[in-house]
Coordinates of C-alpha atoms in Angstrom, one line a residue:
M1 CA -18.0 9.6 44.0
S2 CA -17.1 11.3 47.1
A3 CA -19.1 13.6 48.5
Q4 CA -16.5 16.2 48.7
T5 CA -15.7 15.7 45.2
P6 CA -17.4 17.6 43.0
A7 CA -19.4 15.8 39.8
N8 CA -17.3 17.0 36.6
P9 CA -19.3 19.6 34.5
Y10 CA -19.0 18.4 31.7
A11 CA -20.1 15.1 32.6
Q12 CA -23.4 15.6 33.8
N13 CA -27.0 15.8 32.2
L14 CA -24.3 15.5 28.4
D15 CA -25.7 11.8 26.7
K16 CA -23.8 11.5 23.8
C17 CA -25.5 12.6 21.0
A18 CA -24.8 13.9 17.4
A19 CA -24.4 17.3 18.9
N20 CA -22.1 16.9 21.1
Y21 CA -20.1 13.4 20.1
Q22 CA -19.0 12.5 16.6
P23 CA -16.0 9.9 16.9
L24 CA -12.9 10.5 15.1
T25 CA -11.5 7.2 12.9
P26 CA -8.9 7.6 10.2
L27 CA -11.9 7.1 7.9
T28 CA -13.8 10.2 9.1
L29 CA -10.7 12.4 9.2
L30 CA -9.9 11.3 5.6
Q31 CA -13.3 12.0 4.5
R32 CA -13.2 15.4 6.0
A33 CA -9.7 16.2 4.9
A34 CA -10.9 15.9 1.8
A35 CA -14.1 18.3 2.0
V36 CA -12.2 20.2 3.6
Y37 CA -8.8 20.9 2.4
P38 CA -9.6 19.1 -1.2
Q39 CA -6.0 20.6 -3.0
H40 CA -3.8 19.9 0.3
A41 CA -1.4 17.5 0.0
A42 CA -1.8 14.4 1.1
V43 CA 0.3 11.9 0.0
L44 CA 4.0 13.0 -1.1
H45 CA 5.7 10.0 -3.4
G46 CA 8.6 11.0 -5.8
T47 CA 7.3 12.7 -8.3
L48 CA 3.8 12.3 -7.1
R49 CA 1.5 14.5 -5.2
L50 CA -1.8 13.6 -4.7
G51 CA -4.3 16.2 -2.9
Y52 CA -6.7 14.7 -0.1
A53 CA -9.6 14.9 -2.3
E54 CA -7.9 12.9 -4.8
F55 CA -6.7 10.3 -2.4
Y56 CA -9.9 9.6 -1.0
A57 CA -11.2 9.1 -4.3
R58 CA -8.7 6.4 -4.6
C59 CA -9.2 4.8 -1.5
R60 CA -12.9 5.0 -2.5
R61 CA -12.0 3.3 -6.2
L62 CA -10.0 0.3 -4.1
A63 CA -12.6 -0.2 -1.8
S64 CA -15.2 -0.6 -4.5
A65 CA -13.6 -2.2 -6.3
L66 CA -13.1 -5.1 -3.0
A67 CA -16.4 -5.1 -2.9
R68 CA -17.7 -5.4 -5.9
R69 CA -15.3 -8.7 -5.3
G70 CA -18.0 -9.7 -2.4
I71 CA -15.5 -8.0 0.3
G72 CA -17.5 -6.7 3.6
V73 CA -17.8 -6.7 7.2
G74 CA -15.4 -9.5 8.9
D75 CA -13.4 -10.6 5.5
T76 CA -9.5 -10.5 6.1
V77 CA -7.5 -8.7 2.9
T78 CA -4.0 -9.5 2.4
V79 CA -1.9 -6.4 1.6
M80 CA 1.9 -7.2 0.2
H81 CA 2.9 -3.9 -0.4
A82 CA 6.3 -1.8 0.5
N83 CA 5.8 2.0 2.2
T84 CA 4.1 3.4 -1.6
P85 CA 0.8 5.2 -2.0
A86 CA -0.6 1.9 -2.4
M87 CA 0.0 0.7 0.4
L88 CA -1.6 3.8 2.0
E89 CA -4.7 3.8 0.3
A90 CA -5.1 -0.2 1.3
H91 CA -5.0 1.1 4.6
Y92 CA -7.9 3.4 4.3
A93 CA -9.7 1.2 1.1
V94 CA -9.9 -2.4 3.1
P95 CA -11.9 -0.3 6.2
M96 CA -14.9 1.3 4.2
T97 CA -16.0 -2.3 3.2
G98 CA -15.6 -3.0 7.1
A99 CA -12.8 -5.9 6.1
V100 CA -9.7 -6.2 8.3
L101 CA -6.7 -5.5 7.3
H102 CA -3.3 -7.8 6.8
S103 CA -0.6 -6.5 5.9
L104 CA 2.4 -8.4 5.3
N105 CA 6.0 -7.2 6.6
T106 CA 8.1 -7.4 3.4
R107 CA 11.4 -8.0 5.2
L108 CA 10.3 -11.3 6.5
D109 CA 10.8 -15.0 5.2
A110 CA 9.0 -17.2 2.8
A111 CA 8.1 -19.9 5.5
V112 CA 6.8 -17.2 8.0
L113 CA 5.1 -15.1 4.8
A114 CA 3.7 -18.7 3.8
F115 CA 2.0 -19.1 7.6
Q116 CA 0.2 -15.9 7.9
L117 CA -1.1 -16.4 4.6
E118 CA -2.8 -19.5 6.1
H119 CA -3.8 -18.1 9.5
A120 CA -5.1 -15.2 8.1
E121 CA -7.7 -16.9 5.8
A122 CA -7.7 -13.8 3.8
K123 CA -10.8 -13.9 0.8
V124 CA -7.6 -11.5 -1.3
V125 CA -4.4 -10.9 -1.5
I126 CA -3.1 -7.8 -2.9
C127 CA 0.7 -7.7 -4.0
D128 CA 2.7 -5.8 -5.8
R129 CA 4.2 -6.3 -8.5
E130 CA 7.8 -6.1 -7.8
L131 CA 6.7 -8.4 -4.1
R132 CA 5.5 -11.3 -6.8
A133 CA 8.2 -13.9 -6.4
P134 CA 7.5 -14.1 -2.8
C135 CA 3.9 -13.7 -3.2
G136 CA 3.9 -16.1 -5.4
R137 CA 1.1 -17.4 -8.6
P138 CA -2.1 -18.2 -7.5
S139 CA -2.9 -21.6 -7.5
P140 CA -5.6 -23.6 -9.1
R141 CA -7.2 -24.2 -6.2
P142 CA -6.2 -21.7 -3.4
R143 CA -6.3 -22.6 0.3
F144 CA -6.7 -19.8 1.7
G145 CA -9.2 -18.3 -0.6
R146 CA -9.7 -16.2 -4.1
W147 CA -6.3 -14.2 -5.9

C-alpha cells in the first residue's frame, strides 16, 4: 500500500472471528432458511409443495442414509436424475456428508455415461427409476463401487 493511500478501515484490526465472519455456503443457507422461514416455499414441483423446514429435513434424511452406507469426506456419489426435487435434495445431502456430488447429464449417450461412471469411482450411484435403462442393472462385481 502506498503512503498516499489510506488503509481500508474495514480491514484494520478485524481478524476473522465468530463475531464478524461467517461463511455463507449452500448448506448454511438452507439451515438458516429452515430456521427462519420454515413454512416458506422451498420446492414447487407439480402438486408437490415443500417448505424450507420439510425440505431441510428430507435432505438430512438422505444425508443420514448415505452416511449409514459409509459415505463420507472425499467419497463420490453419482446421481442421475432429471430436474426434480430428488436431484435438488441430492445437491444438499451429498455435501452434508462431506462427499462430492457427481451429477450425470441425462442427455448424454451411453458411452459417455459409462466413461464418466468409470472415471468418477463413485461409491454409490443414485438413479431415477425412469432413467434405469441408461443406468443399467447392478453387476455382481461392480467396477466402480457399491450400487
